[in-house]
GROMACS .gro file of C-alpha atoms in nm:
model
  350
    1UNK     CA    1  -2.558   2.171  -0.108
    2UNK     CA    2  -2.621   2.322  -0.448
    3UNK     CA    3  -2.822   2.116  -0.699
    4UNK     CA    4  -2.844   2.188  -1.074
    5UNK     CA    5  -3.035   1.997  -1.339
    6UNK     CA    6  -2.730   1.776  -1.422
    7UNK     CA    7  -2.480   1.772  -1.138
    8UNK     CA    8  -2.450   1.848  -0.772
    9UNK     CA    9  -2.169   1.946  -0.539
   10UNK     CA   10  -2.110   1.766  -0.215
   11UNK     CA   11  -1.910   1.922   0.068
   12UNK     CA   12  -1.824   1.705   0.364
   13UNK     CA   13  -1.645   1.834   0.673
   14UNK     CA   14  -1.532   1.596   0.940
   15UNK     CA   15  -1.369   1.809   1.207
   16UNK     CA   16  -1.261   1.525   1.434
   17UNK     CA   17  -1.007   1.412   1.178
   18UNK     CA   18  -0.965   1.758   1.024
   19UNK     CA   19  -1.090   1.616   0.696
   20UNK     CA   20  -1.238   1.853   0.443
   21UNK     CA   21  -1.334   1.717   0.104
   22UNK     CA   22  -1.516   1.875  -0.186
   23UNK     CA   23  -1.636   1.659  -0.473
   24UNK     CA   24  -1.839   1.723  -0.785
   25UNK     CA   25  -2.038   1.419  -0.887
   26UNK     CA   26  -2.254   1.316  -1.179
   27UNK     CA   27  -2.609   1.232  -1.074
   28UNK     CA   28  -2.582   0.904  -1.262
   29UNK     CA   29  -2.364   0.780  -0.976
   30UNK     CA   30  -2.498   0.604  -0.674
   31UNK     CA   31  -2.367   0.780  -0.364
   32UNK     CA   32  -2.279   0.596  -0.047
   33UNK     CA   33  -2.101   0.775   0.240
   34UNK     CA   34  -1.965   0.621   0.554
   35UNK     CA   35  -1.779   0.833   0.809
   36UNK     CA   36  -1.583   0.549   0.962
   37UNK     CA   37  -1.213   0.610   1.003
   38UNK     CA   38  -1.268   0.899   0.757
   39UNK     CA   39  -1.392   0.678   0.475
   40UNK     CA   40  -1.596   0.818   0.190
   41UNK     CA   41  -1.726   0.570  -0.065
   42UNK     CA   42  -1.878   0.678  -0.392
   43UNK     CA   43  -1.974   0.396  -0.626
   44UNK     CA   44  -2.088   0.426  -0.990
   45UNK     CA   45  -2.371   0.211  -1.114
   46UNK     CA   46  -2.315   0.258  -1.487
   47UNK     CA   47  -1.984   0.133  -1.623
   48UNK     CA   48  -2.063   0.251  -1.974
   49UNK     CA   49  -2.046   0.624  -1.902
   50UNK     CA   50  -1.758   0.837  -1.771
   51UNK     CA   51  -1.766   0.931  -1.406
   52UNK     CA   52  -1.653   1.250  -1.242
   53UNK     CA   53  -1.598   1.102  -0.900
   54UNK     CA   54  -1.294   1.028  -0.693
   55UNK     CA   55  -1.280   0.852  -0.361
   56UNK     CA   56  -1.097   0.904  -0.042
   57UNK     CA   57  -1.026   0.579   0.141
   58UNK     CA   58  -0.893   0.522   0.487
   59UNK     CA   59  -0.603   0.298   0.563
   60UNK     CA   60  -0.716  -0.062   0.516
   61UNK     CA   61  -0.589  -0.398   0.630
   62UNK     CA   62  -0.591  -0.604   0.311
   63UNK     CA   63  -0.584  -0.981   0.269
   64UNK     CA   64  -0.384  -1.074  -0.042
   65UNK     CA   65  -0.370  -1.421  -0.195
   66UNK     CA   66  -0.083  -1.489  -0.431
   67UNK     CA   67   0.107  -1.235  -0.223
   68UNK     CA   68   0.452  -1.374  -0.302
   69UNK     CA   69   0.404  -1.431  -0.675
   70UNK     CA   70   0.534  -1.222  -0.964
   71UNK     CA   71   0.239  -0.982  -0.956
   72UNK     CA   72   0.148  -1.035  -0.591
   73UNK     CA   73   0.481  -0.910  -0.461
   74UNK     CA   74   0.432  -0.588  -0.656
   75UNK     CA   75   0.076  -0.554  -0.522
   76UNK     CA   76   0.195  -0.600  -0.165
   77UNK     CA   77   0.461  -0.333  -0.203
   78UNK     CA   78   0.216  -0.097  -0.376
   79UNK     CA   79  -0.033  -0.132  -0.090
   80UNK     CA   80   0.231  -0.086   0.180
   81UNK     CA   81   0.379   0.218   0.006
   82UNK     CA   82   0.030   0.371   0.002
   83UNK     CA   83  -0.003   0.322   0.377
   84UNK     CA   84  -0.222   0.013   0.382
   85UNK     CA   85  -0.150  -0.291   0.597
   86UNK     CA   86  -0.114  -0.626   0.423
   87UNK     CA   87  -0.197  -0.975   0.547
   88UNK     CA   88  -0.041  -1.207   0.290
   89UNK     CA   89  -0.129  -1.572   0.234
   90UNK     CA   90   0.184  -1.789   0.263
   91UNK     CA   91   0.213  -2.163   0.207
   92UNK     CA   92   0.582  -2.208   0.288
   93UNK     CA   93   0.844  -2.073   0.527
   94UNK     CA   94   1.021  -1.909   0.232
   95UNK     CA   95   0.704  -1.728   0.130
   96UNK     CA   96   0.640  -1.621   0.488
   97UNK     CA   97   0.990  -1.474   0.514
   98UNK     CA   98   0.940  -1.292   0.184
   99UNK     CA   99   0.630  -1.124   0.326
  100UNK     CA  100   0.803  -1.033   0.651
  101UNK     CA  101   1.091  -0.878   0.456
  102UNK     CA  102   0.839  -0.673   0.257
  103UNK     CA  103   0.677  -0.539   0.574
  104UNK     CA  104   0.358  -0.748   0.554
  105UNK     CA  105   0.192  -0.978   0.806
  106UNK     CA  106   0.190  -1.352   0.739
  107UNK     CA  107  -0.123  -1.567   0.719
  108UNK     CA  108  -0.036  -1.934   0.677
  109UNK     CA  109  -0.243  -2.139   0.436
  110UNK     CA  110  -0.309  -2.189   0.067
  111UNK     CA  111  -0.588  -2.173  -0.190
  112UNK     CA  112  -0.707  -2.523  -0.107
  113UNK     CA  113  -0.716  -2.456   0.268
  114UNK     CA  114  -1.061  -2.300   0.286
  115UNK     CA  115  -1.041  -2.234   0.659
  116UNK     CA  116  -0.730  -2.021   0.602
  117UNK     CA  117  -0.916  -1.823   0.334
  118UNK     CA  118  -1.214  -1.768   0.562
  119UNK     CA  119  -0.992  -1.654   0.848
  120UNK     CA  120  -0.788  -1.418   0.631
  121UNK     CA  121  -1.095  -1.254   0.482
  122UNK     CA  122  -1.273  -1.227   0.818
  123UNK     CA  123  -0.999  -1.024   0.986
  124UNK     CA  124  -0.939  -0.769   0.709
  125UNK     CA  125  -1.108  -0.469   0.546
  126UNK     CA  126  -1.079  -0.594   0.189
  127UNK     CA  127  -0.939  -0.876  -0.024
  128UNK     CA  128  -0.730  -0.895  -0.340
  129UNK     CA  129  -0.735  -1.244  -0.486
  130UNK     CA  130  -0.423  -1.261  -0.702
  131UNK     CA  131  -0.342  -1.625  -0.634
  132UNK     CA  132  -0.373  -1.907  -0.886
  133UNK     CA  133  -0.213  -2.251  -0.912
  134UNK     CA  134  -0.021  -2.233  -1.240
  135UNK     CA  135  -0.025  -2.604  -1.320
  136UNK     CA  136  -0.141  -2.644  -1.678
  137UNK     CA  137  -0.112  -3.023  -1.657
  138UNK     CA  138  -0.427  -3.018  -1.443
  139UNK     CA  139  -0.578  -2.693  -1.560
  140UNK     CA  140  -0.945  -2.785  -1.517
  141UNK     CA  141  -0.875  -2.897  -1.161
  142UNK     CA  142  -0.691  -2.580  -1.057
  143UNK     CA  143  -0.963  -2.367  -1.218
  144UNK     CA  144  -1.212  -2.540  -0.989
  145UNK     CA  145  -0.985  -2.466  -0.692
  146UNK     CA  146  -0.988  -2.099  -0.796
  147UNK     CA  147  -1.367  -2.098  -0.824
  148UNK     CA  148  -1.416  -2.247  -0.478
  149UNK     CA  149  -1.162  -2.008  -0.327
  150UNK     CA  150  -1.348  -1.704  -0.466
  151UNK     CA  151  -1.683  -1.837  -0.346
  152UNK     CA  152  -1.539  -1.905   0.000
  153UNK     CA  153  -1.395  -1.556   0.040
  154UNK     CA  154  -1.712  -1.404  -0.103
  155UNK     CA  155  -1.925  -1.579   0.158
  156UNK     CA  156  -1.723  -1.416   0.435
  157UNK     CA  157  -1.752  -1.069   0.280
  158UNK     CA  158  -2.123  -1.106   0.196
  159UNK     CA  159  -2.344  -0.833   0.339
  160UNK     CA  160  -2.053  -0.600   0.412
  161UNK     CA  161  -1.909  -0.309   0.218
  162UNK     CA  162  -1.559  -0.456   0.220
  163UNK     CA  163  -1.413  -0.455  -0.134
  164UNK     CA  164  -1.320  -0.779  -0.309
  165UNK     CA  165  -1.099  -0.781  -0.620
  166UNK     CA  166  -1.048  -1.094  -0.828
  167UNK     CA  167  -0.805  -1.147  -1.113
  168UNK     CA  168  -0.911  -1.222  -1.468
  169UNK     CA  169  -0.769  -1.163  -1.815
  170UNK     CA  170  -0.824  -0.962  -2.132
  171UNK     CA  171  -0.716  -1.230  -2.381
  172UNK     CA  172  -1.051  -1.404  -2.423
  173UNK     CA  173  -1.285  -1.109  -2.370
  174UNK     CA  174  -1.332  -1.035  -2.740
  175UNK     CA  175  -1.085  -1.226  -2.963
  176UNK     CA  176  -1.026  -1.051  -3.296
  177UNK     CA  177  -1.184  -0.727  -3.177
  178UNK     CA  178  -1.086  -0.452  -2.936
  179UNK     CA  179  -1.185  -0.566  -2.587
  180UNK     CA  180  -1.349  -0.304  -2.366
  181UNK     CA  181  -1.450  -0.313  -2.002
  182UNK     CA  182  -1.824  -0.328  -2.070
  183UNK     CA  183  -1.799  -0.664  -2.253
  184UNK     CA  184  -1.893  -0.955  -2.028
  185UNK     CA  185  -1.813  -1.281  -2.204
  186UNK     CA  186  -1.967  -1.610  -2.094
  187UNK     CA  187  -1.750  -1.890  -1.959
  188UNK     CA  188  -1.551  -2.044  -2.243
  189UNK     CA  189  -1.583  -2.426  -2.236
  190UNK     CA  190  -1.236  -2.451  -2.387
  191UNK     CA  191  -1.091  -2.231  -2.110
  192UNK     CA  192  -1.246  -2.341  -1.779
  193UNK     CA  193  -1.106  -2.059  -1.564
  194UNK     CA  194  -1.407  -1.854  -1.453
  195UNK     CA  195  -1.261  -1.617  -1.193
  196UNK     CA  196  -1.450  -1.315  -1.322
  197UNK     CA  197  -1.787  -1.486  -1.354
  198UNK     CA  198  -1.749  -1.640  -1.008
  199UNK     CA  199  -1.654  -1.298  -0.874
  200UNK     CA  200  -1.976  -1.158  -1.016
  201UNK     CA  201  -2.175  -1.410  -0.814
  202UNK     CA  202  -2.028  -1.282  -0.487
  203UNK     CA  203  -2.021  -0.909  -0.563
  204UNK     CA  204  -1.652  -0.879  -0.650
  205UNK     CA  205  -1.488  -0.648  -0.902
  206UNK     CA  206  -1.235  -0.779  -1.153
  207UNK     CA  207  -0.896  -0.666  -1.276
  208UNK     CA  208  -0.836  -0.814  -1.620
  209UNK     CA  209  -0.465  -0.866  -1.678
  210UNK     CA  210  -0.296  -0.851  -2.017
  211UNK     CA  211  -0.158  -1.171  -2.173
  212UNK     CA  212   0.185  -1.025  -2.107
  213UNK     CA  213   0.240  -0.881  -1.761
  214UNK     CA  214   0.609  -0.805  -1.800
  215UNK     CA  215   0.904  -0.683  -1.598
  216UNK     CA  216   1.202  -0.804  -1.397
  217UNK     CA  217   1.173  -1.153  -1.248
  218UNK     CA  218   0.907  -1.267  -1.496
  219UNK     CA  219   0.990  -1.638  -1.514
  220UNK     CA  220   0.660  -1.804  -1.600
  221UNK     CA  221   0.470  -1.556  -1.819
  222UNK     CA  222   0.396  -1.576  -2.190
  223UNK     CA  223   0.715  -1.404  -2.304
  224UNK     CA  224   0.941  -1.644  -2.109
  225UNK     CA  225   0.749  -1.929  -2.275
  226UNK     CA  226   0.825  -1.784  -2.619
  227UNK     CA  227   1.189  -1.733  -2.522
  228UNK     CA  228   1.224  -2.094  -2.405
  229UNK     CA  229   1.060  -2.229  -2.720
  230UNK     CA  230   1.294  -2.017  -2.936
  231UNK     CA  231   1.597  -2.152  -2.750
  232UNK     CA  232   1.473  -2.510  -2.787
  233UNK     CA  233   1.383  -2.483  -3.157
  234UNK     CA  234   1.675  -2.267  -3.263
  235UNK     CA  235   1.465  -1.982  -3.401
  236UNK     CA  236   1.204  -1.732  -3.283
  237UNK     CA  237   0.868  -1.788  -3.450
  238UNK     CA  238   0.532  -1.634  -3.518
  239UNK     CA  239   0.230  -1.784  -3.696
  240UNK     CA  240   0.144  -1.685  -4.053
  241UNK     CA  241   0.208  -1.315  -4.102
  242UNK     CA  242   0.230  -1.261  -3.727
  243UNK     CA  243  -0.015  -0.972  -3.735
  244UNK     CA  244  -0.226  -1.103  -3.449
  245UNK     CA  245  -0.203  -0.871  -3.151
  246UNK     CA  246  -0.148  -0.901  -2.778
  247UNK     CA  247  -0.191  -0.629  -2.520
  248UNK     CA  248   0.060  -0.578  -2.240
  249UNK     CA  249   0.123  -0.409  -1.905
  250UNK     CA  250   0.424  -0.370  -1.677
  251UNK     CA  251   0.375  -0.549  -1.348
  252UNK     CA  252   0.427  -0.229  -1.144
  253UNK     CA  253   0.154  -0.054  -1.343
  254UNK     CA  254  -0.069  -0.357  -1.289
  255UNK     CA  255  -0.002  -0.347  -0.915
  256UNK     CA  256  -0.095   0.020  -0.905
  257UNK     CA  257  -0.422  -0.061  -1.079
  258UNK     CA  258  -0.504  -0.331  -0.825
  259UNK     CA  259  -0.467  -0.075  -0.546
  260UNK     CA  260  -0.684   0.180  -0.723
  261UNK     CA  261  -0.944  -0.087  -0.791
  262UNK     CA  262  -0.947  -0.188  -0.425
  263UNK     CA  263  -0.989   0.171  -0.310
  264UNK     CA  264  -1.253   0.263  -0.568
  265UNK     CA  265  -1.423  -0.049  -0.699
  266UNK     CA  266  -1.794  -0.102  -0.737
  267UNK     CA  267  -1.922  -0.461  -0.726
  268UNK     CA  268  -1.920  -0.611  -1.075
  269UNK     CA  269  -1.688  -0.350  -1.225
  270UNK     CA  270  -1.425  -0.461  -1.477
  271UNK     CA  271  -1.089  -0.287  -1.499
  272UNK     CA  272  -0.839  -0.343  -1.778
  273UNK     CA  273  -0.471  -0.367  -1.693
  274UNK     CA  274  -0.363  -0.308  -2.051
  275UNK     CA  275  -0.110  -0.028  -2.088
  276UNK     CA  276  -0.048  -0.110  -2.455
  277UNK     CA  277  -0.355  -0.190  -2.662
  278UNK     CA  278  -0.198  -0.389  -2.943
  279UNK     CA  279   0.148  -0.533  -3.011
  280UNK     CA  280   0.190  -0.775  -3.302
  281UNK     CA  281   0.324  -1.117  -3.210
  282UNK     CA  282   0.566  -1.080  -3.503
  283UNK     CA  283   0.725  -0.776  -3.338
  284UNK     CA  284   0.759  -0.971  -3.013
  285UNK     CA  285   0.920  -1.264  -3.196
  286UNK     CA  286   1.159  -1.028  -3.375
  287UNK     CA  287   1.265  -0.864  -3.048
  288UNK     CA  288   1.326  -1.206  -2.891
  289UNK     CA  289   1.523  -1.325  -3.193
  290UNK     CA  290   1.742  -1.017  -3.187
  291UNK     CA  291   1.825  -1.060  -2.819
  292UNK     CA  292   1.898  -1.432  -2.855
  293UNK     CA  293   2.086  -1.383  -3.182
  294UNK     CA  294   1.853  -1.634  -3.346
  295UNK     CA  295   1.674  -1.621  -3.682
  296UNK     CA  296   1.309  -1.521  -3.690
  297UNK     CA  297   1.070  -1.729  -3.899
  298UNK     CA  298   0.704  -1.772  -3.974
  299UNK     CA  299   0.542  -2.109  -3.914
  300UNK     CA  300   0.220  -2.208  -4.086
  301UNK     CA  301  -0.100  -2.247  -3.884
  302UNK     CA  302  -0.082  -2.619  -3.957
  303UNK     CA  303   0.269  -2.641  -3.808
  304UNK     CA  304   0.194  -2.421  -3.507
  305UNK     CA  305   0.089  -2.703  -3.275
  306UNK     CA  306   0.410  -2.894  -3.342
  307UNK     CA  307   0.626  -2.585  -3.289
  308UNK     CA  308   0.451  -2.421  -2.991
  309UNK     CA  309   0.288  -2.725  -2.831
  310UNK     CA  310   0.010  -2.641  -2.586
  311UNK     CA  311   0.094  -2.271  -2.626
  312UNK     CA  312  -0.010  -2.265  -2.994
  313UNK     CA  313  -0.354  -2.122  -2.913
  314UNK     CA  314  -0.212  -1.825  -2.727
  315UNK     CA  315   0.056  -1.769  -2.991
  316UNK     CA  316  -0.223  -1.736  -3.247
  317UNK     CA  317  -0.477  -1.534  -3.049
  318UNK     CA  318  -0.563  -1.180  -3.157
  319UNK     CA  319  -0.660  -0.985  -2.846
  320UNK     CA  320  -0.619  -0.607  -2.859
  321UNK     CA  321  -0.760  -0.441  -2.548
  322UNK     CA  322  -0.852  -0.087  -2.450
  323UNK     CA  323  -0.813   0.054  -2.099
  324UNK     CA  324  -0.966   0.392  -2.180
  325UNK     CA  325  -1.258   0.352  -1.938
  326UNK     CA  326  -1.029   0.223  -1.664
  327UNK     CA  327  -0.787   0.511  -1.703
  328UNK     CA  328  -1.067   0.768  -1.694
  329UNK     CA  329  -1.247   0.623  -1.393
  330UNK     CA  330  -0.951   0.536  -1.174
  331UNK     CA  331  -0.708   0.806  -1.288
  332UNK     CA  332  -0.471   0.524  -1.380
  333UNK     CA  333  -0.186   0.629  -1.606
  334UNK     CA  334   0.071   0.355  -1.685
  335UNK     CA  335   0.422   0.496  -1.668
  336UNK     CA  336   0.665   0.207  -1.673
  337UNK     CA  337   0.856   0.051  -1.962
  338UNK     CA  338   0.679  -0.112  -2.255
  339UNK     CA  339   0.701  -0.482  -2.341
  340UNK     CA  340   0.937  -0.440  -2.638
  341UNK     CA  341   1.164  -0.211  -2.436
  342UNK     CA  342   1.189  -0.475  -2.162
  343UNK     CA  343   1.277  -0.741  -2.419
  344UNK     CA  344   1.529  -0.512  -2.589
  345UNK     CA  345   1.686  -0.431  -2.251
  346UNK     CA  346   1.751  -0.800  -2.189
  347UNK     CA  347   1.496  -0.854  -1.912
  348UNK     CA  348   1.411  -1.194  -2.061
  349UNK     CA  349   1.747  -1.299  -2.200
  350UNK     CA  350   1.995  -1.219  -1.922
   0.00000   0.00000   0.00000
């Protein structure tokens, strides 16, 4: 081992598995090595500074909640394609068959069946919690279900080095300003979902998803909501000048980030799944109007609640988000189509 005043080189040879790895690391990183099924773990302790590390992970058996959802199905396929084994949570026979068809194992249960969560976490090497009950008519209640589910899984993983990834969002990290991974907002009383903060309490890392996770088969995301409202009202709308910004990511790029986060995450780390930092809501409304052959109009802030209903807050939010730190630390480089391209290609208006 050679040590300089700023960096050191680490050379590890593991002849039994014919593994030979050379890594250059910054001394600001905390180093943890475990030669178990050829695993090497190197975790940073400072999220504010760039890291020069990369990890090599062994094949893992991963418990995935939300495994048959819009994003979860992409995560499952991403993990399997990378050689990992997946144990997917399934509530119904249809969901179970979907997992079998994808090449995953089935674990029967749901987010409110705490014994099923304990069992799934106990028999795997890591957990991705991508499940959430999308019932906005009882939002506070399902947010509490999410909180208890994270705490339950976290209790099983406590004291181990098994990674735990929870799902959060970028929209409310820093409204009106560019959100970055180092910002840790408190729980918003007006938005009771606290996945990220609960994850912190059990040593999990978080993937913050963009307001628009887009791609084929997106039926319940924010863009489908705007499309349905436009069809109902007879025009595609934005609020005021429409210059408020969303960030966006393709679901396959998001799935790739979940895998990288699982393989490389440090407890408490935040990763931003935002491939596009800022897209004006006006440009989204215009793309929707063009595809539906409907006029595009501005509505006043006072009329927004009547036009958008419960979605008025999200239609008005300004939430640009950077993923610069995430891309540097995880070598994540989004490569799939952009949001406007998906809209223009008829993904949402077929």
